mmCIF file of C-alpha atoms in Angstrom:
data_model
loop_
_atom_site.group_PDB
_atom_site.id
_atom_site.type_symbol
_atom_site.label_atom_id
_atom_site.label_comp_id
_atom_site.label_asym_id
_atom_site.label_seq_id
_atom_site.Cartn_x
_atom_site.Cartn_y
_atom_site.Cartn_z
ATOM 1 C CA MET A 1 15.895 4.606 -13.871
ATOM 2 C CA ARG A 2 18.657 1.996 -13.814
ATOM 3 C CA THR A 3 19.203 -0.092 -16.919
ATOM 4 C CA MET A 4 21.213 -3.245 -17.435
ATOM 5 C CA PRO A 5 23.068 -3.105 -20.776
ATOM 6 C CA GLY A 6 25.512 -5.585 -19.294
ATOM 7 C CA SER A 7 26.286 -7.191 -15.964
ATOM 8 C CA THR A 8 29.502 -5.154 -15.697
ATOM 9 C CA LYS A 9 27.357 -2.060 -15.108
ATOM 10 C CA LEU A 10 25.824 -3.535 -11.956
ATOM 11 C CA PRO A 11 27.120 -3.276 -8.380
ATOM 12 C CA PRO A 12 29.100 -6.377 -7.329
ATOM 13 C CA TYR A 13 26.316 -7.845 -5.187
ATOM 14 C CA LEU A 14 23.827 -7.522 -8.065
ATOM 15 C CA ARG A 15 26.237 -9.173 -10.491
ATOM 16 C CA GLN A 16 26.509 -12.048 -8.029
ATOM 17 C CA LEU A 17 22.741 -12.148 -7.542
ATOM 18 C CA GLU A 18 22.202 -12.199 -11.310
ATOM 19 C CA ARG A 19 24.476 -15.256 -11.598
ATOM 20 C CA VAL A 20 22.732 -16.959 -8.686
ATOM 21 C CA LEU A 21 19.281 -16.481 -10.208
ATOM 22 C CA ALA A 22 20.483 -17.827 -13.548
ATOM 23 C CA ARG A 23 21.993 -20.874 -11.835
ATOM 24 C CA LEU A 24 18.798 -21.657 -9.933
ATOM 25 C CA GLU A 25 16.929 -21.879 -13.275
ATOM 26 C CA THR A 26 13.453 -21.860 -11.692
ATOM 27 C CA ALA A 27 14.025 -18.503 -9.955
ATOM 28 C CA MET A 28 13.012 -15.089 -11.252
ATOM 29 C CA LEU A 29 15.391 -13.131 -13.438
ATOM 30 C CA LEU A 30 16.951 -10.009 -11.951
ATOM 31 C CA SER A 31 14.657 -7.427 -13.569
ATOM 32 C CA GLU A 32 11.589 -9.502 -12.682
ATOM 33 C CA LEU A 33 12.862 -9.846 -9.109
ATOM 34 C CA ASP A 34 13.347 -6.080 -8.891
ATOM 35 C CA GLY A 35 9.752 -5.456 -9.951
ATOM 36 C CA PHE A 36 8.498 -8.146 -7.587
ATOM 37 C CA LEU A 37 10.328 -6.684 -4.592
ATOM 38 C CA ALA A 38 9.030 -3.210 -5.423
ATOM 39 C CA GLY A 39 5.495 -4.610 -5.488
ATOM 40 C CA VAL A 40 5.991 -6.373 -2.162
ATOM 41 C CA LEU A 41 7.346 -3.226 -0.520
ATOM 42 C CA VAL A 42 4.630 -0.826 -1.713
ATOM 43 C CA CYS A 43 1.787 -3.296 -1.150
ATOM 44 C CA PRO A 44 -0.935 -1.839 1.128
ATOM 45 C CA GLU A 45 -0.520 -4.893 3.377
ATOM 46 C CA MET A 46 2.789 -6.065 4.792
ATOM 47 C CA ILE A 47 4.051 -9.309 3.216
ATOM 48 C CA LEU A 48 6.635 -11.261 5.186
ATOM 49 C CA PRO A 49 9.700 -12.866 3.541
ATOM 50 C CA SER A 50 8.450 -16.314 4.554
ATOM 51 C CA GLU A 51 5.617 -15.797 2.049
ATOM 52 C CA TRP A 52 7.327 -14.031 -0.832
ATOM 53 C CA LEU A 53 10.742 -15.751 -0.845
ATOM 54 C CA PRO A 54 9.389 -19.085 -2.147
ATOM 55 C CA VAL A 55 7.773 -17.196 -5.042
ATOM 56 C CA VAL A 56 11.151 -15.701 -5.969
ATOM 57 C CA LEU A 57 12.886 -19.080 -5.960
ATOM 58 C CA ASP A 58 10.145 -20.789 -7.965
ATOM 59 C CA PRO A 59 7.080 -18.742 -8.997
ATOM 60 C CA ASP A 60 5.225 -21.880 -10.098
ATOM 61 C CA GLU A 61 5.656 -23.827 -6.862
ATOM 62 C CA GLU A 62 4.624 -23.273 -3.258
ATOM 63 C CA GLY A 63 6.642 -24.056 -0.163
ATOM 64 C CA ASP A 64 9.391 -22.792 2.062
ATOM 65 C CA PRO A 65 12.874 -22.066 0.680
ATOM 66 C CA VAL A 66 15.122 -25.076 1.245
ATOM 67 C CA LEU A 67 18.247 -24.749 3.354
ATOM 68 C CA GLU A 68 20.546 -25.167 0.362
ATOM 69 C CA HIS A 69 19.411 -21.708 -0.786
ATOM 70 C CA GLU A 70 20.489 -19.968 2.435
ATOM 71 C CA ASN A 71 23.322 -17.957 0.844
ATOM 72 C CA ASP A 72 21.183 -17.167 -2.181
ATOM 73 C CA VAL A 73 18.405 -15.887 0.079
ATOM 74 C CA ARG A 74 20.898 -13.571 1.754
ATOM 75 C CA LEU A 75 21.581 -11.858 -1.571
ATOM 76 C CA ILE A 76 17.875 -11.557 -2.331
ATOM 77 C CA LEU A 77 17.254 -9.957 1.057
ATOM 78 C CA GLN A 78 20.172 -7.600 0.453
ATOM 79 C CA HIS A 79 18.472 -6.348 -2.697
ATOM 80 C CA TYR A 80 15.138 -6.125 -0.854
ATOM 81 C CA ASN A 81 16.792 -3.791 1.661
ATOM 82 C CA ALA A 82 18.473 -1.801 -1.125
ATOM 83 C CA VAL A 83 15.122 -1.239 -2.869
ATOM 84 C CA LEU A 84 13.545 -0.199 0.432
ATOM 85 C CA HIS A 85 16.419 2.213 1.077
ATOM 86 C CA ASP A 86 15.958 3.826 -2.338
ATOM 87 C CA LEU A 87 12.204 4.143 -1.800
ATOM 88 C CA ASP A 88 12.678 5.730 1.612
ATOM 89 C CA ARG A 89 15.103 8.253 0.093
ATOM 90 C CA GLY A 90 12.662 9.040 -2.716
ATOM 91 C CA HIS A 91 15.096 7.802 -5.355
ATOM 92 C CA TYR A 92 13.686 4.480 -6.524
ATOM 93 C CA ALA A 93 15.323 3.393 -9.791
ATOM 94 C CA PRO A 94 13.987 0.180 -11.382
ATOM 95 C CA LEU A 95 16.300 -2.351 -12.990
ATOM 96 C CA PHE A 96 15.351 -2.681 -16.646
ATOM 97 C CA ASP A 97 16.982 -4.881 -19.266
ATOM 98 C CA ILE A 98 18.172 -3.291 -22.511
ATOM 99 C CA ASP A 99 17.805 -4.597 -26.055
ATOM 100 C CA THR A 100 21.317 -3.708 -27.207
ATOM 101 C CA ARG A 101 20.375 -4.089 -30.879
ATOM 102 C CA HIS A 102 18.060 -1.078 -30.775
ATOM 103 C CA ASP A 103 18.812 0.397 -27.321
ATOM 104 C CA ASP A 104 15.202 -0.280 -26.314
ATOM 105 C CA VAL A 105 14.386 -0.340 -22.597
ATOM 106 C CA LEU A 106 12.613 -3.620 -21.832
ATOM 107 C CA TRP A 107 10.265 -2.808 -18.951
ATOM 108 C CA GLU A 108 7.987 -5.803 -19.565
ATOM 109 C CA LEU A 109 9.909 -8.284 -17.395
ATOM 110 C CA TRP A 110 9.945 -5.800 -14.506
ATOM 111 C CA ILE A 111 6.171 -5.306 -14.708
ATOM 112 C CA GLU A 112 5.635 -9.070 -14.735
ATOM 113 C CA GLY A 113 7.449 -9.234 -11.404
ATOM 114 C CA PHE A 114 5.341 -6.389 -10.034
ATOM 115 C CA GLU A 115 2.197 -8.209 -11.176
ATOM 116 C CA ARG A 116 3.279 -11.346 -9.291
ATOM 117 C CA ALA A 117 3.610 -9.273 -6.124
ATOM 118 C CA MET A 118 0.155 -7.774 -6.591
ATOM 119 C CA ALA A 119 -1.261 -11.286 -6.952
ATOM 120 C CA LEU A 120 -0.210 -12.015 -3.364
ATOM 121 C CA ARG A 121 -2.703 -9.444 -2.016
ATOM 122 C CA PRO A 122 -5.287 -8.741 -4.763
ATOM 123 C CA GLU A 123 -8.012 -7.563 -2.379
ATOM 124 C CA ALA A 124 -5.685 -5.084 -0.688
ATOM 125 C CA TRP A 125 -4.820 -3.565 -4.060
ATOM 126 C CA ASN A 126 -8.484 -3.426 -5.057
ATOM 127 C CA ASP A 127 -9.356 -1.670 -1.791
ATOM 128 C CA LEU A 128 -6.545 0.826 -2.384
ATOM 129 C CA LEU A 129 -7.805 1.557 -5.884
ATOM 130 C CA ARG A 130 -11.365 2.135 -4.650
ATOM 131 C CA GLY A 131 -10.185 4.602 -2.014
ATOM 132 C CA SER A 132 -7.332 6.143 -3.976
ATOM 133 C CA ASP A 133 -6.616 9.856 -4.300
ATOM 134 C CA GLU A 134 -5.394 11.926 -7.248
ATOM 135 C CA THR A 135 -1.849 10.595 -6.814
ATOM 136 C CA VAL A 136 -2.389 6.920 -6.070
ATOM 137 C CA GLY A 137 -5.247 6.436 -8.546
ATOM 138 C CA PRO A 138 -3.305 7.323 -11.716
ATOM 139 C CA ALA A 139 -0.306 5.306 -10.505
ATOM 140 C CA LEU A 140 -2.393 2.160 -9.992
ATOM 141 C CA VAL A 141 -4.322 2.578 -13.223
ATOM 142 C CA GLY A 142 -1.101 3.145 -15.150
ATOM 143 C CA LEU A 143 0.587 0.068 -13.711
ATOM 144 C CA HIS A 144 -2.500 -2.041 -14.444
ATOM 145 C CA LYS A 145 -2.425 -0.817 -18.051
ATOM 146 C CA LEU A 146 1.218 -1.825 -18.382
ATOM 147 C CA VAL A 147 0.381 -5.274 -16.999
ATOM 148 C CA ALA A 148 -2.363 -5.645 -19.602
ATOM 149 C CA MET A 149 0.002 -4.520 -22.363
ATOM 150 C CA THR A 150 2.394 -7.393 -21.662
ATOM 151 C CA ASP A 151 -0.378 -9.762 -22.752
ATOM 152 C CA SER A 152 -1.582 -7.627 -25.655
ATOM 153 C CA PRO A 153 1.018 -5.136 -26.954
ATOM 154 C CA PRO A 154 -0.416 -2.061 -28.722
ATOM 155 C CA ASP A 155 -0.604 -2.198 -32.499
ATOM 156 C CA SER A 156 0.740 0.505 -34.790
ATOM 157 C CA ASP A 157 -2.626 2.336 -34.823
ATOM 158 C CA ASP A 158 -2.848 2.583 -31.026
ATOM 159 C CA GLU A 159 -1.079 5.907 -30.522
ATOM 160 C CA LEU A 160 -1.879 6.164 -26.800
ATOM 161 C CA GLY A 161 -0.708 2.603 -26.169
ATOM 162 C CA THR A 162 2.487 3.205 -28.102
ATOM 163 C CA LEU A 163 3.136 6.428 -26.176
ATOM 164 C CA LEU A 164 2.582 4.667 -22.849
ATOM 165 C CA SER A 165 4.951 1.884 -23.853
ATOM 166 C CA GLU A 166 7.636 4.407 -24.785
ATOM 167 C CA THR A 167 7.270 6.465 -21.605
ATOM 168 C CA ALA A 168 6.839 3.486 -19.241
ATOM 169 C CA PRO A 169 10.523 3.471 -18.118
ATOM 170 C CA ASP A 170 10.135 7.054 -16.869
ATOM 171 C CA LEU A 171 6.630 6.641 -15.437
ATOM 172 C CA ILE A 172 7.203 3.407 -13.501
ATOM 173 C CA PRO A 173 9.592 4.865 -10.880
ATOM 174 C CA GLU A 174 7.281 7.858 -10.332
ATOM 175 C CA TRP A 175 4.265 5.599 -9.853
ATOM 176 C CA VAL A 176 6.068 3.198 -7.517
ATOM 177 C CA GLN A 177 7.385 6.093 -5.431
ATOM 178 C CA ALA A 178 3.852 7.531 -5.143
ATOM 179 C CA LEU A 179 2.550 4.170 -3.901
ATOM 180 C CA HIS A 180 5.337 3.958 -1.333
ATOM 181 C CA VAL A 181 4.551 7.418 0.012
ATOM 182 C CA ALA A 182 0.864 6.499 0.257
ATOM 183 C CA ARG A 183 1.705 3.270 2.096
ATOM 184 C CA LEU A 184 3.893 5.060 4.629
ATOM 185 C CA SER A 185 1.232 7.698 5.182
ATOM 186 C CA GLU A 186 -1.432 5.061 5.772
ATOM 187 C CA SER A 187 0.857 3.166 8.161
ATOM 188 C CA MET A 188 1.560 6.297 10.181
ATOM 189 C CA ASP A 189 -2.162 7.127 10.334
ATOM 190 C CA ARG A 190 -2.916 3.653 11.706
ATOM 191 C CA LEU A 191 -0.126 4.008 14.242
ATOM 192 C CA ALA A 192 -1.386 7.438 15.360
ATOM 193 C CA ASN A 193 -4.930 6.124 15.809
ATOM 194 C CA ARG A 194 -3.867 3.002 17.680
ATOM 195 C CA PRO A 195 -4.981 2.937 21.348
ATOM 196 C CA ALA A 196 -2.210 3.621 23.815
ATOM 197 C CA THR A 197 -0.573 0.505 25.204
ATOM 198 C CA SER A 198 2.069 -0.150 27.788
ATOM 199 C CA THR A 199 3.547 -3.032 25.770
ATOM 200 C CA LYS A 200 7.164 -2.257 24.995
ATOM 201 C CA ILE A 201 8.393 -2.871 21.463
ATOM 202 C CA GLY A 202 11.726 -4.654 21.258
ATOM 203 C CA ARG A 203 14.435 -2.738 19.423
ATOM 204 C CA ASN A 204 15.005 -5.639 17.042
ATOM 205 C CA GLU A 205 11.327 -6.373 16.432
ATOM 206 C CA PRO A 206 9.557 -5.282 13.202
ATOM 207 C CA CYS A 207 8.417 -1.672 13.422
ATOM 208 C CA PRO A 208 4.628 -1.454 13.989
ATOM 209 C CA CYS A 209 4.344 1.224 11.283
ATOM 210 C CA GLY A 210 4.706 -1.530 8.687
ATOM 211 C CA SER A 211 7.886 -0.251 7.017
ATOM 212 C CA GLY A 212 9.535 -3.665 7.160
ATOM 213 C CA LYS A 213 12.490 -2.276 9.127
ATOM 214 C CA LYS A 214 13.510 -3.068 12.669
ATOM 215 C CA TYR A 215 11.971 -0.753 15.248
ATOM 216 C CA LYS A 216 15.376 0.669 16.267
ATOM 217 C CA LYS A 217 16.052 1.725 12.661
ATOM 218 C CA CYS A 218 12.612 3.222 12.048
ATOM 219 C CA CYS A 219 10.197 4.857 14.506
ATOM 220 C CA GLY A 220 12.480 3.896 17.397
ATOM 221 C CA MET A 221 15.003 6.432 16.143
ATOM 222 C CA ASN A 222 12.662 9.317 17.046
#
């Protein structure tokens, strides 16, 4: 888990990205963006940047990113690749804000970003839940519960809800990592069952396994 008690604790590129997002005003905040990118990356269906980038820049509007955001987009894509790298290494650490008055970890903004990503492919997530195993099922159910809790926080008598809220910062990275592993496994199964073809994959083309990486940096390395 990575927390953000202050921008000085962040890597330089994230400090710059945090300032950029604040300047854009309509864009997501950094923690929300982190949750959104995690949701995009572990989604059962691949989502291209041309679809999700406009949502980052203005979640309430549709359309392509304008050219004036070219440098800003570069920073967003840099964080996208950093999140993917952490997931591939099995060390995903969400970015959570901190309430410095009480040292509370504020996971709610992160989960709102993750929910926005899920909204891009609702049927794919529903299909995954229906066919989920003992690892993916609890992860999806848990994340859905956290989404619901942002709209209706547990009251003082809801002991289970309160416990889930308190343990959410530790559970979220485990759940996201489980979804990433399941996505990679499904992608490799589809690739293994694909009929043989003589079509050559370009080294700089997206890898057919669905990882989001270039072929030369993914399956092309084998």
